[in-house]
């Protein structure tokens, strides 16, 4: 049954992506915030479809912590779920992502329409400058900036190295850092076809002030908070290490 329900989810994604990819090419002339709201409707639809097909729900704690003005959000990265759900949960936002993602057929067209901050990681000095310039531009346009400080998706139950780029960006832009933890990888594992029923928990922390502090200090505080929350909300899904799936195998 899990295979069938997951297949239905992927079918919905495959059917809708070409339409939204074409739409993305047609609305590039529109203002960035309007483009975002149009394209984010796809993510909202897919989260709804995920609940219908796979029985995968979510709940969010700490929404009251979100500042009124845009900030830099440092989020745990375990699966593709958070790239969709953050568009539903947050005010208008952009990601910092690898430049090559914009070259992907269909998917890249939609990403380009969402005004991401795209950097070339092979050119560290140039990418740092580009990050700051585009970060200021996106904040001025009313976008939040979302960064995955571990740099890539990390399997449930594991911990990556937290990089300081997000904290450094927040310091340079004069905005707070908002930490976010979730356990999506225990239900929608990295690179997995299968999505398991249950309830994902996302927790949003209080803003971390950056004024007068070093990026290393801010980064350590965000990491400590996120990982402490992971200890509280982790270990409940079928794909956490030590748990067994509905098929009796270890994940």
XYZ file of N, CA and C in Angstrom:
753
model
N 0.830 -1.215 0.000
C 0.000 0.000 0.000
C 0.863 1.264 0.000
N 1.957 1.249 0.770
C 2.833 2.423 0.809
C 3.420 2.697 -0.568
N 3.777 1.632 -1.287
C 4.302 1.805 -2.641
C 3.267 2.455 -3.555
N 2.025 1.998 -3.465
C 0.963 2.533 -4.320
C 0.682 3.992 -3.978
N 0.589 4.304 -2.696
C 0.287 5.677 -2.289
C 1.426 6.621 -2.667
N 2.648 6.143 -2.524
C 3.796 6.966 -2.917
C 3.811 7.187 -4.425
N 3.443 6.141 -5.182
C 3.387 6.258 -6.641
C 2.349 7.293 -7.068
N 1.218 7.325 -6.372
C 0.192 8.321 -6.683
C 0.701 9.740 -6.422
N 1.477 9.882 -5.352
C 2.048 11.197 -5.067
C 2.984 11.631 -6.195
N 3.888 10.739 -6.585
C 4.836 11.079 -7.643
C 4.126 11.338 -8.967
N 3.051 10.620 -9.210
C 2.283 10.844 -10.438
C 1.726 12.260 -10.464
N 1.188 12.712 -9.315
C 0.684 14.080 -9.240
C 1.769 15.098 -9.498
N 2.974 14.822 -8.992
C 4.090 15.740 -9.215
C 4.491 15.771 -10.687
N 4.576 14.588 -11.291
C 4.997 14.502 -12.698
C 3.994 15.197 -13.618
N 2.716 15.070 -13.307
C 1.669 15.653 -14.148
C 1.659 17.181 -14.050
N 1.945 17.723 -12.856
C 1.810 19.170 -12.656
C 3.076 19.962 -12.967
N 4.239 19.335 -12.894
C 5.486 20.076 -13.108
C 5.563 20.725 -14.494
N 5.255 20.026 -15.593
C 5.348 20.686 -16.905
C 4.480 21.931 -17.017
N 3.268 21.876 -16.454
C 2.389 23.052 -16.512
C 3.012 24.231 -15.785
N 3.517 23.998 -14.571
C 4.101 25.094 -13.804
C 5.431 25.563 -14.399
N 6.157 24.657 -15.047
C 7.395 25.060 -15.713
C 7.090 26.014 -16.865
N 6.053 25.696 -17.633
C 5.638 26.581 -18.723
C 5.138 27.903 -18.162
N 4.359 27.832 -17.091
C 3.854 29.047 -16.457
C 5.002 29.939 -15.997
N 6.072 29.316 -15.481
C 7.219 30.080 -14.988
C 7.854 30.915 -16.092
N 7.912 30.365 -17.289
C 8.511 31.111 -18.402
C 7.631 32.274 -18.849
N 6.338 32.173 -18.588
C 5.399 33.200 -19.031
C 5.272 34.364 -18.051
N 5.623 34.130 -16.786
C 5.408 35.174 -15.773
C 6.701 35.821 -15.294
N 7.812 35.546 -15.976
C 9.087 36.145 -15.571
C 9.068 37.669 -15.614
N 8.160 38.230 -16.401
C 8.083 39.690 -16.519
C 7.337 40.324 -15.344
N 6.679 39.518 -14.528
C 5.911 40.042 -13.398
C 6.833 40.418 -12.243
N 6.370 41.246 -11.300
C 7.166 41.582 -10.115
C 7.517 40.332 -9.315
N 8.689 40.311 -8.657
C 9.167 39.108 -7.960
C 8.191 38.537 -6.937
N 7.561 39.383 -6.112
C 6.656 38.871 -5.087
C 5.417 38.231 -5.695
N 4.915 38.807 -6.778
C 3.753 38.235 -7.455
C 4.125 36.909 -8.102
N 5.294 36.850 -8.734
C 5.774 35.586 -9.305
C 5.862 34.520 -8.228
N 6.402 34.910 -7.076
C 6.566 33.955 -5.980
C 5.219 33.380 -5.556
N 4.234 34.239 -5.363
C 2.933 33.770 -4.884
C 2.279 32.828 -5.889
N 2.478 33.095 -7.175
C 1.909 32.221 -8.197
C 2.592 30.856 -8.174
N 3.928 30.863 -8.145
C 4.672 29.609 -8.206
C 4.575 28.817 -6.899
N 4.452 29.516 -5.764
C 4.347 28.819 -4.477
C 3.045 28.040 -4.358
N 2.077 28.355 -5.204
C 0.823 27.604 -5.162
C 1.056 26.139 -5.513
N 2.098 25.861 -6.301
C 2.411 24.464 -6.624
C 2.874 23.709 -5.376
N 3.758 24.340 -4.592
C 4.238 23.697 -3.365
C 3.083 23.439 -2.398
N 2.199 24.399 -2.267
C 1.050 24.233 -1.374
C 0.157 23.089 -1.858
N -0.014 22.991 -3.163
C -0.825 21.913 -3.724
C -0.178 20.557 -3.466
N 1.159 20.485 -3.588
C 1.845 19.213 -3.389
C 1.831 18.776 -1.929
N 1.879 19.729 -0.998
C 1.763 19.373 0.423
C 0.370 18.834 0.718
N -0.651 19.436 0.115
C -2.024 18.925 0.260
C -2.139 17.532 -0.352
N -1.559 17.336 -1.529
C -1.594 16.047 -2.213
C -0.840 14.982 -1.412
N 0.225 15.388 -0.733
C 0.988 14.471 0.111
C 0.118 13.925 1.240
N -0.696 14.780 1.810
C -1.589 14.345 2.888
C -2.672 13.406 2.364
N -3.213 13.707 1.188
C -4.278 12.888 0.617
C -3.758 11.511 0.212
N -2.618 11.478 -0.470
C -2.128 10.218 -1.022
C -1.352 9.382 -0.003
N -0.494 10.036 0.775
C 0.430 9.298 1.646
C 0.070 9.374 3.124
N -0.938 10.167 3.462
C -1.314 10.294 4.862
C -0.247 10.974 5.700
N 0.561 11.826 5.059
C 1.645 12.506 5.773
C 1.237 13.946 6.082
N 1.044 14.219 7.371
C 0.607 15.528 7.832
C 1.796 16.254 8.480
N 1.549 17.462 8.946
C 2.586 18.177 9.687
C 1.947 19.143 10.666
N 2.701 19.480 11.695
C 2.295 20.523 12.629
C 3.499 21.422 12.887
N 3.213 22.671 13.184
C 4.275 23.671 13.362
C 4.139 24.304 14.732
N 5.220 24.332 15.467
C 5.277 24.997 16.759
C 6.180 26.227 16.655
N 5.792 27.297 17.331
C 6.651 28.472 17.402
C 6.444 29.523 16.329
N 5.308 29.475 15.635
C 5.052 30.492 14.615
C 5.075 31.908 15.193
N 4.753 32.013 16.481
C 4.747 33.333 17.126
C 6.145 33.932 17.215
N 7.178 33.132 16.986
C 8.552 33.622 17.061
C 9.005 34.348 15.792
N 8.253 34.203 14.724
C 8.666 34.833 13.476
C 8.620 36.351 13.595
N 9.730 37.037 13.316
C 9.722 38.506 13.361
C 8.790 39.079 12.289
N 8.416 40.317 12.468
C 7.549 40.972 11.488
C 8.311 41.321 10.221
N 9.610 41.578 10.360
C 10.438 41.928 9.209
C 11.227 40.709 8.746
N 11.591 40.647 7.452
C 12.359 39.504 6.934
C 13.665 39.292 7.692
N 14.055 38.034 7.794
C 15.274 37.663 8.500
C 15.928 36.502 7.759
N 17.036 36.012 8.305
C 17.705 34.833 7.765
C 17.279 33.623 8.588
N 16.767 32.604 7.929
C 16.290 31.414 8.607
C 17.269 30.269 8.357
N 17.774 29.659 9.432
C 18.659 28.501 9.333
C 17.844 27.253 9.658
N 17.725 26.375 8.684
C 16.808 25.232 8.813
C 17.535 23.901 8.657
N 17.144 22.940 9.470
C 17.605 21.565 9.314
C 17.192 21.069 7.932
N 18.057 20.260 7.306
C 17.765 19.780 5.950
C 17.874 18.260 5.927
N 16.731 17.579 5.853
C 16.699 16.118 5.844
C 16.065 15.523 4.597
N 15.178 16.276 3.950
C 14.442 15.709 2.819
C 14.024 16.826 1.875
N 13.188 16.462 0.888
C 12.625 17.477 -0.003
C 11.390 18.135 0.606
N 10.876 17.569 1.690
C 9.637 18.081 2.286
C 9.768 19.536 2.686
N 10.860 19.900 3.341
C 10.985 21.278 3.832
C 11.102 22.306 2.708
N 11.619 21.900 1.546
C 11.683 22.851 0.437
C 10.289 23.206 -0.064
N 9.341 22.291 0.121
C 7.954 22.571 -0.235
C 7.210 23.264 0.902
N 7.329 22.724 2.097
C 6.502 23.185 3.215
C 6.851 24.594 3.672
N 8.108 24.989 3.554
C 8.481 26.340 3.988
C 7.762 27.407 3.169
N 7.419 27.079 1.928
C 6.662 28.022 1.105
C 5.227 28.173 1.607
N 4.755 27.150 2.318
C 3.407 27.176 2.891
C 3.416 27.865 4.256
N 4.490 27.659 5.027
C 4.545 28.089 6.420
C 5.053 29.514 6.587
N 6.041 29.892 5.784
C 6.711 31.184 5.950
C 6.083 32.282 5.095
N 6.405 33.546 5.414
C 6.134 34.624 4.461
C 6.981 34.388 3.211
N 6.817 35.202 2.162
C 7.623 34.994 0.947
C 9.105 34.838 1.265
N 9.751 33.834 0.657
C 11.120 33.476 1.004
C 11.894 33.061 -0.237
N 13.203 33.120 -0.129
C 14.083 32.621 -1.185
C 15.112 31.693 -0.545
N 15.654 30.792 -1.348
C 16.718 29.905 -0.881
C 18.066 30.388 -1.385
N 19.096 30.010 -0.667
C 20.457 30.054 -1.188
C 20.740 28.657 -1.712
N 21.045 28.535 -2.998
C 21.187 27.217 -3.604
C 22.310 27.180 -4.635
N 22.639 25.987 -5.079
C 23.686 25.797 -6.073
C 23.214 26.299 -7.440
N 24.067 27.035 -8.113
C 23.715 27.646 -9.386
C 23.282 26.615 -10.424
N 23.880 25.425 -10.381
C 23.569 24.425 -11.400
C 22.128 23.923 -11.329
N 21.452 24.116 -10.189
C 20.058 23.685 -10.081
C 19.152 24.455 -11.041
N 19.539 25.682 -11.373
C 18.725 26.492 -12.271
C 18.773 25.974 -13.708
N 19.724 25.101 -14.004
C 19.877 24.572 -15.358
C 19.054 23.311 -15.588
N 18.434 22.791 -14.526
C 17.639 21.571 -14.667
C 16.384 21.843 -15.499
N 16.036 20.975 -16.437
C 14.798 21.167 -17.210
C 13.580 21.178 -16.293
N 12.628 22.013 -16.604
C 11.358 22.135 -15.883
C 11.566 22.638 -14.454
N 12.202 21.825 -13.606
C 12.383 22.184 -12.198
C 13.181 23.476 -12.062
N 14.246 23.599 -12.826
C 15.070 24.800 -12.776
C 14.338 26.049 -13.238
N 13.423 25.882 -14.187
C 12.645 27.028 -14.663
C 11.782 27.588 -13.543
N 11.168 26.684 -12.784
C 10.353 27.121 -11.661
C 11.183 27.780 -10.576
N 12.360 27.208 -10.290
C 13.244 27.795 -9.281
C 13.646 29.214 -9.659
N 13.996 29.424 -10.911
C 14.424 30.745 -11.370
C 13.328 31.789 -11.134
N 12.097 31.375 -11.273
C 10.969 32.281 -11.109
C 10.772 32.685 -9.645
N 11.354 31.916 -8.701
C 11.200 32.183 -7.270
C 12.290 33.104 -6.715
N 13.111 33.678 -7.589
C 14.156 34.644 -7.201
C 15.170 34.095 -6.205
N 15.717 32.883 -6.413
C 16.681 32.341 -5.462
C 17.998 33.090 -5.506
N 18.809 32.877 -4.474
C 20.180 33.368 -4.480
C 21.034 32.191 -4.938
N 21.440 32.209 -6.185
C 22.163 31.083 -6.779
C 23.656 31.392 -6.799
N 24.460 30.495 -6.233
C 25.899 30.727 -6.146
C 26.672 29.554 -6.742
N 27.884 29.853 -7.191
C 28.803 28.852 -7.716
C 29.778 28.506 -6.596
N 29.613 27.349 -5.989
C 30.417 26.988 -4.828
C 31.883 26.745 -5.164
N 32.183 26.563 -6.442
C 33.575 26.353 -6.829
C 34.367 27.654 -6.823
N 33.666 28.782 -6.779
C 34.316 30.101 -6.757
C 33.955 30.777 -5.443
N 34.708 30.453 -4.403
C 34.345 30.830 -3.047
C 34.300 32.351 -2.852
N 35.335 33.060 -3.314
C 35.376 34.513 -3.118
C 34.237 35.204 -3.866
N 34.034 34.781 -5.111
C 32.978 35.380 -5.927
C 31.599 35.049 -5.376
N 31.413 33.809 -4.911
C 30.106 33.400 -4.400
C 29.770 34.135 -3.111
N 30.788 34.407 -2.271
C 30.541 35.162 -1.046
C 30.058 36.565 -1.340
N 30.683 37.210 -2.310
C 30.276 38.565 -2.703
C 28.867 38.552 -3.297
N 28.599 37.545 -4.106
C 27.286 37.431 -4.743
C 26.206 37.185 -3.704
N 26.534 36.377 -2.688
C 25.590 36.095 -1.613
C 25.176 37.372 -0.902
N 26.135 38.236 -0.580
C 25.833 39.475 0.125
C 25.012 40.424 -0.753
N 25.420 40.574 -1.997
C 24.722 41.497 -2.902
C 23.278 41.059 -3.123
N 23.092 39.786 -3.437
C 21.740 39.306 -3.698
C 20.914 39.220 -2.420
N 21.587 38.959 -1.290
C 20.880 38.940 -0.018
C 20.261 40.288 0.302
N 21.021 41.354 0.111
C 20.484 42.707 0.348
C 19.316 42.996 -0.592
N 19.472 42.572 -1.844
C 18.414 42.803 -2.831
C 17.131 42.073 -2.444
N 17.246 40.817 -2.013
C 16.046 40.046 -1.684
C 15.358 40.594 -0.431
N 16.136 40.982 0.575
C 15.530 41.572 1.774
C 14.795 42.862 1.425
N 15.394 43.673 0.578
C 14.771 44.940 0.178
C 13.450 44.706 -0.550
N 13.335 43.565 -1.209
C 12.107 43.237 -1.939
C 11.078 42.529 -1.055
N 11.419 42.311 0.222
C 10.466 41.726 1.151
C 10.573 40.229 1.332
N 11.656 39.611 0.853
C 11.832 38.171 0.977
C 12.632 37.804 2.226
N 12.235 36.717 2.870
C 13.077 36.057 3.846
C 14.146 35.268 3.093
N 15.243 34.951 3.775
C 16.317 34.165 3.165
C 16.463 32.871 3.958
N 16.311 31.736 3.278
C 16.413 30.429 3.922
C 17.734 29.765 3.528
N 18.483 29.341 4.540
C 19.761 28.665 4.316
C 19.760 27.353 5.088
N 20.236 26.299 4.443
C 20.443 25.023 5.112
C 21.910 24.972 5.547
N 22.193 25.235 6.814
C 23.588 25.411 7.240
C 24.451 24.169 7.099
N 23.834 22.981 7.034
C 24.621 21.767 6.840
C 24.998 21.562 5.368
N 24.449 22.404 4.497
C 24.859 22.411 3.100
C 24.181 21.395 2.212
N 23.760 20.278 2.760
C 23.114 19.228 1.985
C 22.165 18.457 2.894
N 21.347 17.604 2.307
C 20.423 16.813 3.119
C 21.180 15.772 3.948
N 20.869 15.747 5.225
C 21.526 14.833 6.164
C 20.491 13.813 6.637
N 20.790 12.512 6.562
C 19.813 11.491 6.964
C 19.340 11.675 8.404
N 18.119 11.258 8.667
C 17.561 11.326 10.025
C 18.483 10.625 11.010
N 18.665 11.248 12.159
C 19.518 10.679 13.188
C 20.978 11.044 13.053
N 21.340 11.748 11.959
C 22.726 12.159 11.760
C 22.836 13.684 11.835
N 24.063 14.145 11.898
C 24.326 15.572 12.072
C 25.457 15.991 11.143
N 25.209 17.023 10.338
C 26.239 17.521 9.448
C 27.031 18.653 10.084
N 28.026 19.116 9.370
C 28.835 20.241 9.832
C 28.107 21.547 9.509
N 27.859 22.352 10.519
C 27.155 23.623 10.325
C 28.138 24.682 9.816
N 27.874 25.186 8.647
C 28.725 26.204 8.050
C 28.261 27.598 8.479
N 29.189 28.553 8.491
C 28.912 29.875 9.038
C 28.318 30.862 8.033
N 28.134 30.440 6.788
C 27.682 31.379 5.762
C 26.378 32.078 6.092
N 25.414 31.342 6.625
C 24.126 31.940 6.954
C 24.236 32.951 8.072
N 24.978 32.616 9.124
C 25.175 33.544 10.242
C 25.938 34.781 9.776
N 26.940 34.578 8.927
C 27.718 35.709 8.414
C 26.851 36.639 7.579
N 25.977 36.046 6.773
C 25.067 36.857 5.955
C 24.146 37.684 6.843
N 23.590 37.076 7.883
C 22.693 37.788 8.790
C 23.415 38.945 9.476
N 24.666 38.730 9.893
C 25.444 39.801 10.524
C 25.649 40.957 9.556
N 26.041 40.642 8.340
C 26.317 41.689 7.353
C 25.059 42.452 6.960
N 23.911 41.772 6.983
C 22.657 42.423 6.602
C 21.971 43.092 7.793
N 22.474 42.825 9.001
C 21.901 43.446 10.198
C 20.534 42.907 10.568
N 20.328 41.609 10.348
C 19.037 40.993 10.687
C 19.282 39.791 11.604
N 18.266 39.370 12.351
C 18.434 38.201 13.226
C 18.427 36.889 12.455
N 18.856 35.845 13.145
C 18.789 34.479 12.629
C 17.628 33.769 13.324
N 16.810 33.072 12.548
C 15.713 32.285 13.109
C 16.022 30.808 12.870
N 16.228 30.010 13.935
C 16.536 28.589 13.761
C 15.278 27.738 13.621
N 15.358 26.696 12.814
C 14.209 25.812 12.584
C 14.670 24.351 12.600
N 13.957 23.524 13.347
C 14.217 22.083 13.401
C 12.968 21.334 12.948
N 13.157 20.150 12.380
C 12.025 19.300 11.980
C 12.519 17.871 11.826
N 11.590 16.941 11.775
C 11.936 15.523 11.654
C 11.398 14.900 10.370
N 11.361 15.678 9.289
C 10.779 15.200 8.030
C 11.484 13.973 7.476
N 12.791 13.868 7.722
C 13.540 12.741 7.184
C 13.118 11.395 7.729
N 12.369 11.399 8.829
C 11.897 10.138 9.404
C 10.642 9.622 8.707
N 10.063 10.440 7.843
C 8.855 10.053 7.106
C 9.066 10.133 5.587
N 9.922 11.084 5.165
C 10.260 11.249 3.753
C 11.782 11.250 3.687
N 12.404 10.077 3.628
C 13.866 9.994 3.668
C 14.517 10.620 2.435
N 15.754 10.975 2.599
C 16.541 11.540 1.507
C 16.609 10.555 0.332
N 16.298 11.069 -0.879
C 16.377 10.287 -2.114
C 15.495 9.037 -2.101
N 14.418 9.060 -1.338
C 13.545 7.887 -1.249
C 12.301 8.063 -2.106
N 11.910 6.994 -2.771
C 10.647 6.977 -3.509
C 9.461 6.945 -2.553
N 9.642 6.275 -1.415
C 8.553 6.060 -0.479
C 8.367 7.225 0.483
N 7.114 7.540 0.794
C 6.749 8.512 1.821
C 5.825 7.789 2.798
N 6.124 7.896 4.077
C 5.401 7.121 5.089
C 4.377 7.987 5.822
N 3.233 7.430 6.173
C 2.204 8.200 6.880
C 2.657 8.571 8.286
N 2.074 9.647 8.788
C 2.408 10.111 10.133
C 2.316 11.617 10.206
N 2.973 12.170 11.204
C 2.926 13.620 11.411
C 4.333 14.170 11.608
N 4.764 15.005 10.692
C 6.047 15.693 10.797
C 5.894 16.856 11.766
N 6.883 17.053 12.611
C 6.893 18.195 13.523
C 7.973 19.177 13.106
N 7.587 20.429 12.968
C 8.544 21.508 12.717
C 8.470 22.483 13.886
N 9.631 22.896 14.384
C 9.699 23.824 15.504
C 10.501 25.050 15.089
N 9.916 26.223 15.287
C 10.572 27.491 14.962
C 11.037 28.147 16.253
N 12.308 28.497 16.308
C 12.863 29.072 17.521
C 12.770 30.584 17.565
N 13.035 31.134 18.728
C 13.067 32.593 18.888
C 14.229 33.175 18.101
N 14.087 34.387 17.571
C 15.171 35.002 16.809
C 16.453 35.122 17.641
N 17.570 34.891 16.998
C 18.880 35.023 17.626
C 19.491 36.337 17.174
N 19.745 37.232 18.111
C 20.313 38.544 17.775
C 21.721 38.389 17.211
N 22.062 39.245 16.266
C 23.382 39.179 15.633
C 24.249 40.401 15.911
N 23.651 41.501 16.342
C 24.399 42.748 16.537
C 25.506 42.568 17.573
N 26.704 42.985 17.222
C 27.826 42.948 18.146
C 28.374 41.564 18.422
N 28.013 40.582 17.611
C 28.469 39.211 17.828
C 29.223 38.707 16.607
N 29.978 37.632 16.787
C 30.689 37.028 15.663
C 29.785 35.998 14.988
N 30.083 35.726 13.720
C 29.292 34.724 12.995
C 29.467 33.343 13.621
N 30.657 33.046 14.144
C 30.890 31.753 14.785
C 30.015 31.593 16.024
N 29.881 32.661 16.803
C 29.067 32.610 18.013
C 27.595 32.412 17.671
N 27.104 33.161 16.681
C 25.710 33.039 16.268
C 25.448 31.650 15.701
N 26.382 31.156 14.905
C 26.231 29.841 14.298
C 26.182 28.743 15.356
N 27.046 28.855 16.368
C 27.049 27.852 17.445
C 25.740 27.855 18.212
N 25.196 29.045 18.459
C 23.930 29.125 19.191
C 22.791 28.514 18.380
N 22.765 28.806 17.076
C 21.723 28.234 16.220
C 21.855 26.719 16.143
N 23.074 26.233 15.994
C 23.300 24.786 15.922
C 22.878 24.094 17.220
N 23.270 24.680 18.350
C 22.919 24.080 19.645
C 21.410 23.995 19.815
N 20.709 25.055 19.421
C 19.248 25.068 19.567
C 18.613 24.030 18.650
N 19.024 24.003 17.383
C 18.432 23.065 16.424
C 18.655 21.621 16.861
N 19.886 21.300 17.236
C 20.187 19.918 17.585
C 19.512 19.506 18.898
N 19.342 20.447 19.819
C 18.605 20.135 21.055
C 17.147 19.818 20.735
N 16.574 20.571 19.795
C 15.192 20.299 19.391
C 15.084 18.952 18.683
N 16.102 18.602 17.904
C 16.084 17.315 17.213
C 16.038 16.159 18.202
N 16.687 16.342 19.341
C 16.638 15.309 20.384
C 15.218 15.148 20.931
N 14.478 16.252 20.958
C 13.111 16.231 21.509
C 12.098 15.657 20.524
N 12.229 16.011 19.247
C 11.207 15.623 18.273
C 11.609 14.422 17.424
N 12.866 13.991 17.506
C 13.341 12.885 16.684
C 13.000 11.525 17.271
N 13.193 10.500 16.453
C 13.002 9.131 16.920
C 11.578 8.629 16.897
N 10.671 9.348 16.226
C 9.259 8.945 16.236
C 8.797 8.364 14.903
N 9.532 8.653 13.827
C 9.106 8.207 12.505
C 9.654 6.846 12.135
N 9.058 6.198 11.148
C 9.457 4.836 10.769
C 10.837 4.748 10.134
N 11.390 5.882 9.679
C 12.678 5.836 8.991
C 13.823 6.360 9.841
N 13.586 6.520 11.119
C 14.683 6.883 12.020
C 15.534 5.647 12.273
N 16.864 5.780 12.381
C 17.706 4.620 12.662
C 17.210 3.858 13.898
N 17.123 2.562 13.767
C 16.650 1.741 14.876
C 15.177 1.410 14.788
N 14.445 2.205 13.975
C 13.028 1.899 13.762
C 12.893 0.912 12.613
N 11.792 0.210 12.563
C 11.515 -0.679 11.451
C 10.401 -0.097 10.632
N 10.492 -0.279 9.313
C 9.438 0.209 8.424
C 8.287 -0.787 8.414
N 7.223 -0.401 7.706
C 6.078 -1.296 7.582
C 6.395 -2.577 6.834
N 7.601 -2.600 6.180
C 7.986 -3.806 5.456
C 8.928 -4.667 6.277
N 9.161 -4.251 7.531
C 9.975 -5.066 8.414
C 11.454 -4.868 8.253
N 11.911 -3.945 7.372
C 13.331 -3.738 7.176
C 13.838 -2.564 7.957
N 15.149 -2.516 8.161
C 15.759 -1.381 8.848
C 16.016 -0.286 7.825
N 15.836 0.957 8.267
C 16.121 2.096 7.389
C 17.400 2.757 7.865
